[in-house]
Coordinates of N, CA and C in Angstrom, one line a residue:
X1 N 100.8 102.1 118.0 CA 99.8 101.0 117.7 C 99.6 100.9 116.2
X2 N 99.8 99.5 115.6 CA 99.3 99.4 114.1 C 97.8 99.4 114.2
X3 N 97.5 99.5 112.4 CA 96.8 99.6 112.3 C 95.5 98.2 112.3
X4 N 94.3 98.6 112.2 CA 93.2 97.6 111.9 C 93.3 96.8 111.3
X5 N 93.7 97.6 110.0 CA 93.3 97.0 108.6 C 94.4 96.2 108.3
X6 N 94.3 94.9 107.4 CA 95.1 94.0 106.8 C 94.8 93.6 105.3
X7 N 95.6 93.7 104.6 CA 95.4 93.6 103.0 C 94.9 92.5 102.5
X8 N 94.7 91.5 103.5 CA 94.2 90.9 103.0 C 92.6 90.4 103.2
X9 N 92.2 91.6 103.8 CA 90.8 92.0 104.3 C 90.3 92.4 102.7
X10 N 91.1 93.1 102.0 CA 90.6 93.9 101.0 C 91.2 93.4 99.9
X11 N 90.6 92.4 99.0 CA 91.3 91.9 97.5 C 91.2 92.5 96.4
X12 N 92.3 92.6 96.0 CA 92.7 93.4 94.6 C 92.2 93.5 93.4
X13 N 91.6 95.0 93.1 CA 90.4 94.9 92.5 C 91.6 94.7 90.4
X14 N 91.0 93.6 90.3 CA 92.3 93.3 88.9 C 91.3 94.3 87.6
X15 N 90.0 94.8 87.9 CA 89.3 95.5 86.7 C 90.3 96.7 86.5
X16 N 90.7 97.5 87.6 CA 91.3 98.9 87.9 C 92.7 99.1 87.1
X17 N 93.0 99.3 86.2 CA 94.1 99.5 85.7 C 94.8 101.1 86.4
X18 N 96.3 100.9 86.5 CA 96.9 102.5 87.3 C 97.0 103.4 86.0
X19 N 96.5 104.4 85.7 CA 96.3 105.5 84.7 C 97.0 107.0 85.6
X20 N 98.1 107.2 85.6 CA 98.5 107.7 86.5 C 98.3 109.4 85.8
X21 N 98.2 110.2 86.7 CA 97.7 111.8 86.2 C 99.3 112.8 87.0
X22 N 100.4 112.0 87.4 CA 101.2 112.7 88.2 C 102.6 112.0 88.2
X23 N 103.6 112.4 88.1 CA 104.9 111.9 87.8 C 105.7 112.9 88.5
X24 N 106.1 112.2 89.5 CA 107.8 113.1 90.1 C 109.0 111.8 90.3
X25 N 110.1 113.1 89.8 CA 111.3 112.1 89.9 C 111.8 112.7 91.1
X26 N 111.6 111.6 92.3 CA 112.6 111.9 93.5 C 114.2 111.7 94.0
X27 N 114.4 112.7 93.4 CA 115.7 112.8 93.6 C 116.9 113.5 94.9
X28 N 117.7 111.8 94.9 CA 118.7 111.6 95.9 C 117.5 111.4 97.1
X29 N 116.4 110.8 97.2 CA 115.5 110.2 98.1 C 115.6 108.8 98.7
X30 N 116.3 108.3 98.8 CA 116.4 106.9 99.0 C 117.5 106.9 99.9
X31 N 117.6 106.5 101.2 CA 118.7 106.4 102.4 C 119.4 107.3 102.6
X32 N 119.0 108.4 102.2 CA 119.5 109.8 102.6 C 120.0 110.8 104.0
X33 N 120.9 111.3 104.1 CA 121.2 111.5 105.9 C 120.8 113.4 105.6
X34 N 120.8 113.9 104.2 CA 120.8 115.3 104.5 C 119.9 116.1 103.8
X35 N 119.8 116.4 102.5 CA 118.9 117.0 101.7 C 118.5 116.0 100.2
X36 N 117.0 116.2 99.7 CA 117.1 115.3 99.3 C 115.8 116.3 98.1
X37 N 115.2 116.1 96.8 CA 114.3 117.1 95.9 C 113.6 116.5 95.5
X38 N 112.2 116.9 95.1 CA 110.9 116.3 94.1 C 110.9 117.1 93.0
X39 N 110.8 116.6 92.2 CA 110.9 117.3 91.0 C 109.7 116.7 90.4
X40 N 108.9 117.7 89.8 CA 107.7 117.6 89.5 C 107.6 117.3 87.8
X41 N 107.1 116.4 87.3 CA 107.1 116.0 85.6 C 105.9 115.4 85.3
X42 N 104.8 116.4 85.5 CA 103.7 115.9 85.3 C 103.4 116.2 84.1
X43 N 103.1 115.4 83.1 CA 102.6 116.2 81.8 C 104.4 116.2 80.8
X44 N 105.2 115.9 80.9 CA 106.6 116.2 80.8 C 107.0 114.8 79.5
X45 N 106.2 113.5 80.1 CA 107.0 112.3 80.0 C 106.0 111.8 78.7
X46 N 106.7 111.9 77.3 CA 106.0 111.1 76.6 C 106.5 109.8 76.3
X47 N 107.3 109.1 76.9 CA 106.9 107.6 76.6 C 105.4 107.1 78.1
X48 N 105.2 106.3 77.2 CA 103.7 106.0 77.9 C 104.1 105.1 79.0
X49 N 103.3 104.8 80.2 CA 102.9 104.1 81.1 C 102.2 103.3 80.8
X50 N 102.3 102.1 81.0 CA 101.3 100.6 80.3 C 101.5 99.7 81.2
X51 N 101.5 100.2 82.5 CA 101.3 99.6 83.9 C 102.4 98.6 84.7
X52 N 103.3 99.2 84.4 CA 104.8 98.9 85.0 C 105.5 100.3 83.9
X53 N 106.7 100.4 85.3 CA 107.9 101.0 84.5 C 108.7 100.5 83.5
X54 N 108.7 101.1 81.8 CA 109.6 100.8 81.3 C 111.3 101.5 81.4
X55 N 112.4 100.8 80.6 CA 113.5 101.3 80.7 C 113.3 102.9 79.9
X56 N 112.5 102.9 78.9 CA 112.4 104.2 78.8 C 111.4 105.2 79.3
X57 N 110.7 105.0 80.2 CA 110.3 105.9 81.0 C 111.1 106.1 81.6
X58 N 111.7 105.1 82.4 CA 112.2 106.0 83.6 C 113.5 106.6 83.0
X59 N 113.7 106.3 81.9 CA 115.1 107.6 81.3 C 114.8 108.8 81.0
X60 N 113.4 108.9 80.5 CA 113.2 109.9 79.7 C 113.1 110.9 81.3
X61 N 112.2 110.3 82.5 CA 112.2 110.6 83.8 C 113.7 111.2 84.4
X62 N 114.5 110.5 84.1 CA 115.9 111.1 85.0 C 116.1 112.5 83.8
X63 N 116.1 112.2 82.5 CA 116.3 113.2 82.1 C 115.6 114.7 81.8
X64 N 114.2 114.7 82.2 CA 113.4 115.4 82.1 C 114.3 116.3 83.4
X65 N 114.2 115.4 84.3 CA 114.2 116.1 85.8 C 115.7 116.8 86.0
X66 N 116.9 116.2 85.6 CA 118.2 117.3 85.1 C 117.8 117.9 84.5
X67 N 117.1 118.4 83.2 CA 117.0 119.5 82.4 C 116.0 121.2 83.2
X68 N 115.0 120.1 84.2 CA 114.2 121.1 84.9 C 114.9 121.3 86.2
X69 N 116.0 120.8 86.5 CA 116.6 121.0 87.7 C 118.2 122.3 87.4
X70 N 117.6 122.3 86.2 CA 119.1 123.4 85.7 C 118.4 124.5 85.3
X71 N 116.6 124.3 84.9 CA 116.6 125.5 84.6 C 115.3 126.0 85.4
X72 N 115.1 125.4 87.0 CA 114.1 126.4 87.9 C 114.2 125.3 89.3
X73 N 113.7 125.6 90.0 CA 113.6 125.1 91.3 C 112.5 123.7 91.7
X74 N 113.0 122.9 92.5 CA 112.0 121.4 92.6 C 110.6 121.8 92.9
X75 N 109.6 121.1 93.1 CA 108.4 121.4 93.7 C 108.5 121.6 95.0
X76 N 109.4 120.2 95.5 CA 109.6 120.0 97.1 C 111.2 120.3 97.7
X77 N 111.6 120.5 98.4 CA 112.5 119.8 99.3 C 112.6 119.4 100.1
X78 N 113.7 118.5 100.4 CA 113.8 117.6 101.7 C 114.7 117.8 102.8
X79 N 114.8 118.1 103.9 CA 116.0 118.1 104.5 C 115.8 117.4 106.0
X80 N 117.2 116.8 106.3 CA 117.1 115.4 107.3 C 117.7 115.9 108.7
X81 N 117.3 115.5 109.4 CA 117.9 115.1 110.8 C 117.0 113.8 111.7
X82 N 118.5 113.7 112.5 CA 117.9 112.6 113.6 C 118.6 111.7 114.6
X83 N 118.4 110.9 114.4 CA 118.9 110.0 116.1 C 119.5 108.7 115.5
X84 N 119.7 107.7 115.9 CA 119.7 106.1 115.8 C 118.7 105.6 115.6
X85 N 117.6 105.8 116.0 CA 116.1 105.3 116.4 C 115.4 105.6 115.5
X86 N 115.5 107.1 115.3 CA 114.6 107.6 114.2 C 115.1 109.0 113.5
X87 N 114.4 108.9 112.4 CA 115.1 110.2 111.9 C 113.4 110.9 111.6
X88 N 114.0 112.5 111.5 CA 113.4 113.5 111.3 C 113.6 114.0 109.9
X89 N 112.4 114.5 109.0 CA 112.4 114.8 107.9 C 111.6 116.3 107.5
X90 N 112.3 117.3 107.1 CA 111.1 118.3 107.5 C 110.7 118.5 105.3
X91 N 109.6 118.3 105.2 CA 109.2 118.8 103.6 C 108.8 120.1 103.3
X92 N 109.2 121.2 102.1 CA 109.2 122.2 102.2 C 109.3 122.5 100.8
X93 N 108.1 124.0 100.3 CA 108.0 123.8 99.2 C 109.1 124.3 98.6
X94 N 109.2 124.3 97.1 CA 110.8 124.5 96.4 C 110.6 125.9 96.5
X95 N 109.6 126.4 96.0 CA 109.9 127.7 95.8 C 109.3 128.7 97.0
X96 N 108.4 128.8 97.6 CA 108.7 129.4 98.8 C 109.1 129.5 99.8
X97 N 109.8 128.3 99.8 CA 110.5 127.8 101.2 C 110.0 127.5 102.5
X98 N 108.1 127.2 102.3 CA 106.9 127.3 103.4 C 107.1 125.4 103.7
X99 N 106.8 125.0 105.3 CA 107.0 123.9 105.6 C 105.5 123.8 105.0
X100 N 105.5 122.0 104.5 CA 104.7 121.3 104.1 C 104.2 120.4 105.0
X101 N 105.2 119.7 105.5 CA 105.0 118.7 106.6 C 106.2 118.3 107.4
X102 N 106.3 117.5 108.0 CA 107.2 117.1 109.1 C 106.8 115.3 109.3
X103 N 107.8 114.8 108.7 CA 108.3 113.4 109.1 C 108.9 112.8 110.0
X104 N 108.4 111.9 110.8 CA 109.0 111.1 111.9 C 109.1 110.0 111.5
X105 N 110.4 109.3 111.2 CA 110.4 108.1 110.3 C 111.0 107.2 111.4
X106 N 110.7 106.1 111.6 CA 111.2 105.1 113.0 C 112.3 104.3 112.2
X107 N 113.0 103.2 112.9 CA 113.6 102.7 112.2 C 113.4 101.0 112.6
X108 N 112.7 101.1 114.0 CA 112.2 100.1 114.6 C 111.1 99.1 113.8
X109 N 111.6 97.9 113.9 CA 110.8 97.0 113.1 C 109.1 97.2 113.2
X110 N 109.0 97.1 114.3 CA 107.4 97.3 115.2 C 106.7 98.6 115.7
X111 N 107.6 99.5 115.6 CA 107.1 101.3 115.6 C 106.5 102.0 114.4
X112 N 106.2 102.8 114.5 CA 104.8 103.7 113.7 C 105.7 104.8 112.9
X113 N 105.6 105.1 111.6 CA 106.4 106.6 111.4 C 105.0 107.7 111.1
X114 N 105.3 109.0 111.3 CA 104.2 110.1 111.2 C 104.2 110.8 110.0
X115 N 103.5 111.3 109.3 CA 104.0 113.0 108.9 C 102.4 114.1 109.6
X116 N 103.0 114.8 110.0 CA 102.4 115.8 110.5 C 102.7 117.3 109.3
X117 N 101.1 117.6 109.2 CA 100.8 118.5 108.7 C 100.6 120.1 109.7
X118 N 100.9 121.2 108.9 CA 100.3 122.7 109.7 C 99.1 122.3 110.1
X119 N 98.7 123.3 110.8 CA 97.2 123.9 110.9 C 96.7 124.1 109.5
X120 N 95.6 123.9 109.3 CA 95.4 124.3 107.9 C 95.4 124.2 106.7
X121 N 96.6 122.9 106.7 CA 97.0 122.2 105.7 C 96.0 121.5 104.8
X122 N 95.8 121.9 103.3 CA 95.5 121.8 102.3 C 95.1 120.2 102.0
X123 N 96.9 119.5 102.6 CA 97.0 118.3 102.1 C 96.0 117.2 103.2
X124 N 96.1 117.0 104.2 CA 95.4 116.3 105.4 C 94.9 117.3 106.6
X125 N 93.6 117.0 106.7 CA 93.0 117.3 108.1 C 93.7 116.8 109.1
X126 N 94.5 115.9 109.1 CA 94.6 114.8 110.7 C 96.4 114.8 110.2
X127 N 96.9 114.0 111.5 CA 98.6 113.2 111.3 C 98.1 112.0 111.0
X128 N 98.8 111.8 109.8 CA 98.9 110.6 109.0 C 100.0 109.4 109.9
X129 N 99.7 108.4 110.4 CA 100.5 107.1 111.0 C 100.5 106.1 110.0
X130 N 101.7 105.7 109.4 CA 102.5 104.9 108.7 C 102.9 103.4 109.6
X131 N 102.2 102.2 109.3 CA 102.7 101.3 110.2 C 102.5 100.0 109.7
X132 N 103.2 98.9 110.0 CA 103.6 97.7 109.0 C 102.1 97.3 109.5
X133 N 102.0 96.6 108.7 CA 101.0 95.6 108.6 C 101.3 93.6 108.1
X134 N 100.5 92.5 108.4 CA 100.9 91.2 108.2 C 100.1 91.5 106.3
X135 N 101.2 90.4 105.9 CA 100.1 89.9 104.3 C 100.6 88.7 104.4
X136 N 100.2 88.0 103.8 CA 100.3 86.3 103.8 C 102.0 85.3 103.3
X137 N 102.6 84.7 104.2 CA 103.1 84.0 103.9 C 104.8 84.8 104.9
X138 N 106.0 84.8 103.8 CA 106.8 85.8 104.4 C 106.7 87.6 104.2
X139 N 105.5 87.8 103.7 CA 105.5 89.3 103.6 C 104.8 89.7 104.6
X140 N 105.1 89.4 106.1 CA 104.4 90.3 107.2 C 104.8 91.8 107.5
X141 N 106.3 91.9 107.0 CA 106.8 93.5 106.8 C 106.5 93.8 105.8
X142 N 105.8 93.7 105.1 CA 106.1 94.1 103.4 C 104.8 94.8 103.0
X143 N 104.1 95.2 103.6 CA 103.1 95.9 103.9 C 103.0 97.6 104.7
X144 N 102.8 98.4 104.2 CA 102.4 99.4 105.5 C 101.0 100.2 105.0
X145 N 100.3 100.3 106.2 CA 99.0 100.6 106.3 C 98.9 102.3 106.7
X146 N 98.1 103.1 106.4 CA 97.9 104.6 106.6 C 96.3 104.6 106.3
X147 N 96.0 105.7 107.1 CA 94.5 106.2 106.6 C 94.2 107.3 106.6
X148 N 93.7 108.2 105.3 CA 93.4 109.7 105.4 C 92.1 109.8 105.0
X149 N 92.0 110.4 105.9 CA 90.4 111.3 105.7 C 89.1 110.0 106.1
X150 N 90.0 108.9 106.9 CA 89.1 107.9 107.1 C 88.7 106.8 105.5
X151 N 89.8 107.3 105.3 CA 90.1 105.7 104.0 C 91.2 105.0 104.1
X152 N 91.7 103.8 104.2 CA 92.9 103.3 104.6 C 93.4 103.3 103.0
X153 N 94.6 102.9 103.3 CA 96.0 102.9 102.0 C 96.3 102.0 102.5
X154 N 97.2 101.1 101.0 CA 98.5 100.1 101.5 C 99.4 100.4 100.7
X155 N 100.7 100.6 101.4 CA 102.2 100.6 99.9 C 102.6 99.0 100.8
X156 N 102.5 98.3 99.0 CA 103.1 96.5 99.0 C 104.1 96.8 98.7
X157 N 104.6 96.3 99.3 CA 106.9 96.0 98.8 C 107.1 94.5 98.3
X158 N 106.2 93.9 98.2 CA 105.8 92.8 97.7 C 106.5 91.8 96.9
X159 N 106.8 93.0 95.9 CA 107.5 92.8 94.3 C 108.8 92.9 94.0
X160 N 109.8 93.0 95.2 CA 110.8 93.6 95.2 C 111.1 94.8 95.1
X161 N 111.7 95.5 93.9 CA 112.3 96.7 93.8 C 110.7 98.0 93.1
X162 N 109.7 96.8 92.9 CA 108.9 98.0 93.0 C 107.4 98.5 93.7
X163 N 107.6 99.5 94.6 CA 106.0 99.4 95.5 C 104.9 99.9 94.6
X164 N 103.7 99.2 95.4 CA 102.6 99.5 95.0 C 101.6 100.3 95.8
X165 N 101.2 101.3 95.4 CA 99.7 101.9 96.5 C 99.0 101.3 96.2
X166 N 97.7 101.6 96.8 CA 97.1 100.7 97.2 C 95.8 101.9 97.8
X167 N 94.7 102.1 97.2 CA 93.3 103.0 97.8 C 92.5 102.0 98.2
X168 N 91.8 101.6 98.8 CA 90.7 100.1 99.5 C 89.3 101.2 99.4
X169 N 88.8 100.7 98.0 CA 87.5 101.2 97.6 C 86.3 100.1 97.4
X170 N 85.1 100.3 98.0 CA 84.1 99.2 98.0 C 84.6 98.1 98.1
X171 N 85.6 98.1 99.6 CA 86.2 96.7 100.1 C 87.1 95.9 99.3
X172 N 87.7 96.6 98.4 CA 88.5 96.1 97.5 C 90.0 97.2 97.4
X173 N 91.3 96.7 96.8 CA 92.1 97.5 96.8 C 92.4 98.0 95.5
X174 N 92.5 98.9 95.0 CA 92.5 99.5 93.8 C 94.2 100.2 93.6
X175 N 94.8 99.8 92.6 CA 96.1 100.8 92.2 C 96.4 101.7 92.2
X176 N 96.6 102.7 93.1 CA 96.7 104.5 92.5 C 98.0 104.5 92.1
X177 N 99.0 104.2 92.8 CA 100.5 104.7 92.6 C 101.2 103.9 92.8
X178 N 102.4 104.0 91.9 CA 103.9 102.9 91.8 C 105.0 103.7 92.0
X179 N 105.8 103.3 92.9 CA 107.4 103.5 92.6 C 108.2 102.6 92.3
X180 N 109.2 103.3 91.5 CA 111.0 102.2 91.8 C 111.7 103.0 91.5
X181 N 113.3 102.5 92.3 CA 114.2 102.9 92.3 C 114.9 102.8 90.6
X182 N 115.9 104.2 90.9 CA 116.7 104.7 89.7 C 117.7 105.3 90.0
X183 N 119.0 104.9 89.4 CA 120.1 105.8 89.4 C 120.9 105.2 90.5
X184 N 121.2 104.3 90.5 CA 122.1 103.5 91.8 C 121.4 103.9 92.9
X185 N 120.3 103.4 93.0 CA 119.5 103.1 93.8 C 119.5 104.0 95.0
X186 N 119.7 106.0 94.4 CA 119.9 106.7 95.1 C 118.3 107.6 95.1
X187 N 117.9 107.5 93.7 CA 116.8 108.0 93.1 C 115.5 107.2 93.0
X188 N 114.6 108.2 92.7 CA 113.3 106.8 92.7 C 112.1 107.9 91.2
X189 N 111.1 107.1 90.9 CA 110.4 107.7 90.0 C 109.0 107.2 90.6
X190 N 108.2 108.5 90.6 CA 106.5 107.9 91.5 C 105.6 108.2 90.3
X191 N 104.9 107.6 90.1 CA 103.7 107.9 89.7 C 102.5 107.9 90.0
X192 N 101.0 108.6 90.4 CA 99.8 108.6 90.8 C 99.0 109.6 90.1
X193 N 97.9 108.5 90.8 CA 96.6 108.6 89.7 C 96.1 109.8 91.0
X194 N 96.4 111.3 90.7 CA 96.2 112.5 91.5 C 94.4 112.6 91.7
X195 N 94.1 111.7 90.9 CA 92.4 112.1 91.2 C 92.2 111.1 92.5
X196 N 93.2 110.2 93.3 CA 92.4 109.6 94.0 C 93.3 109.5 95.3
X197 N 94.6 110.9 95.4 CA 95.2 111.1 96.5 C 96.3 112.1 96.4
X198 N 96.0 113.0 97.5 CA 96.8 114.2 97.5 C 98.3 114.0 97.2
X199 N 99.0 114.8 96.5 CA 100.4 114.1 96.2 C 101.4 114.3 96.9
X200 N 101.6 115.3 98.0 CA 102.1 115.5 99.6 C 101.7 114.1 100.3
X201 N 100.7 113.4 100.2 CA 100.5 112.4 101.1 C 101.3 111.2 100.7
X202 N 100.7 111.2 99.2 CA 101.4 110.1 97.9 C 103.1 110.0 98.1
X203 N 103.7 111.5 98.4 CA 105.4 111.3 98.4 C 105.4 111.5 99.9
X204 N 105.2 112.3 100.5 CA 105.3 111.6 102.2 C 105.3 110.4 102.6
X205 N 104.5 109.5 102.3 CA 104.7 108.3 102.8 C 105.3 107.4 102.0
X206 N 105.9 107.6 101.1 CA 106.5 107.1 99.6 C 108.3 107.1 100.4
X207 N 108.3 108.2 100.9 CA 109.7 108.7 101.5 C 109.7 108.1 102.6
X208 N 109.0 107.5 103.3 CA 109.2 107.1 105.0 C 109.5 105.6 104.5
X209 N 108.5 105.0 103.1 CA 108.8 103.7 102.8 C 110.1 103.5 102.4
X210 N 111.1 104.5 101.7 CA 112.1 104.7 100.9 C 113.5 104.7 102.3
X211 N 112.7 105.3 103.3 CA 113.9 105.8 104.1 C 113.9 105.0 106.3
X212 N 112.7 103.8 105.8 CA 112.4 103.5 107.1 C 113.6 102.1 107.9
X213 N 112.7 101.7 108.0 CA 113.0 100.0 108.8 C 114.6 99.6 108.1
X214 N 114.8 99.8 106.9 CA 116.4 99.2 106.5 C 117.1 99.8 106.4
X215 N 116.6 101.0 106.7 CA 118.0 102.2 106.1 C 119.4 103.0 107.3
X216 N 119.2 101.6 108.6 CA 119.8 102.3 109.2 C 121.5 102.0 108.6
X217 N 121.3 100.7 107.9 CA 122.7 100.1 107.9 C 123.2 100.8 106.2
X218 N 122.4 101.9 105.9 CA 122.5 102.3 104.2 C 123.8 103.1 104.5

């Protein structure tokens, strides 16, 4: 079942500039059948952010993330299984090898994807449901709606090659996080503003947008 909410319930608050406090380069994440890494570069990247990706951010991003990939382990890993229908994604941290969550990514135009958390989990009290939502005109897929902790989210695909988060604060939608793709379109680079969303939730659902509805024919 989609959700309630529609983006266009909630208009975009243009005061809110994205000040992001969190940077990972996800690497080999995008239409992936097997293993896939987060690499964590928060604090790492001094070319600046000025509310889109520049060419040299996201280089200095691919190269950060080789240099820290040769000399210690990702934050996350990824590893795949699954069906025709849907695939299974299980997330797990780099260095202790403890499950984080569990992805159910659909592939179906009209079906819901999950991530399910432990008991106990840090990151969400509840299973997070990932599911398209209408926005106006030809973007009725171009939308997907989630809600944690009883706040809804939107990632817009809107823009082409780069999504937008989306927090819906005082009835309005506010920017936390952006991605786009890098590196032959195998790689991607996230950024979020971590004061206003757990970053397990931020790349969980970042990964189901990266790996859902089109990637059967990838």
């Amino acid at each position: 079942m989609g959700h309630p909410f529609h983006p266009d319930d909630f208009p975009i608050n243009e005061d809110v500039v994205l000040k992001p406090t969190r940077v990972f380069y996800l690497k080999g994440c995008i239409h992936f059948k097997q293993t896939a890494q987060i690499i964590d570069l928060s604090g790492q990247i001094r070319a600046p952010f000025q509310g889109d990706f520049s060419h040299a951010f996201l280089d200095e991003a691919e190269q950060a993330a080789r240099k820290q990939m040769q000399n210690g382990s990702p934050a996350y890993e990824i590893k795949s299984s699954g069906n025709m229908m849907r695939t299974l994604k299980t997330i797990t941290d780099g260095r202790s090898g403890e499950k984080v969550c569990d992805l159910n990514i659909t592939f179906v135009s009209f079906g819901s994807s999950t991530v399910r958390f432990p008991p106990g989990s840090s990151h969400s009290r509840h299973e997070i449901e990932l599911a398209p939502v209408g926005g106006r005109g030809t973007d009725e897929n171009k939308h997907e709606a989630f809600v944690r902790h009883s706040i809804p989210y939107f990632w817009d695909m809107t823009r082409g090659r780069v999504g937008i988060l989306y927090k819906c604060l005082n009835q309005k939608r506010v920017e936390i996080g952006r991605v786009a793709g890098y590196g032959f379109d195998k790689d991607a680079v996230l950024v979020l503003n971590g004061e206003e969303l757990d970053d397990v939730v931020a790349i969980s659902t970042c990964i189901i947008l990266l790996n859902g509805r089109d990637a059967m024919d990838a």
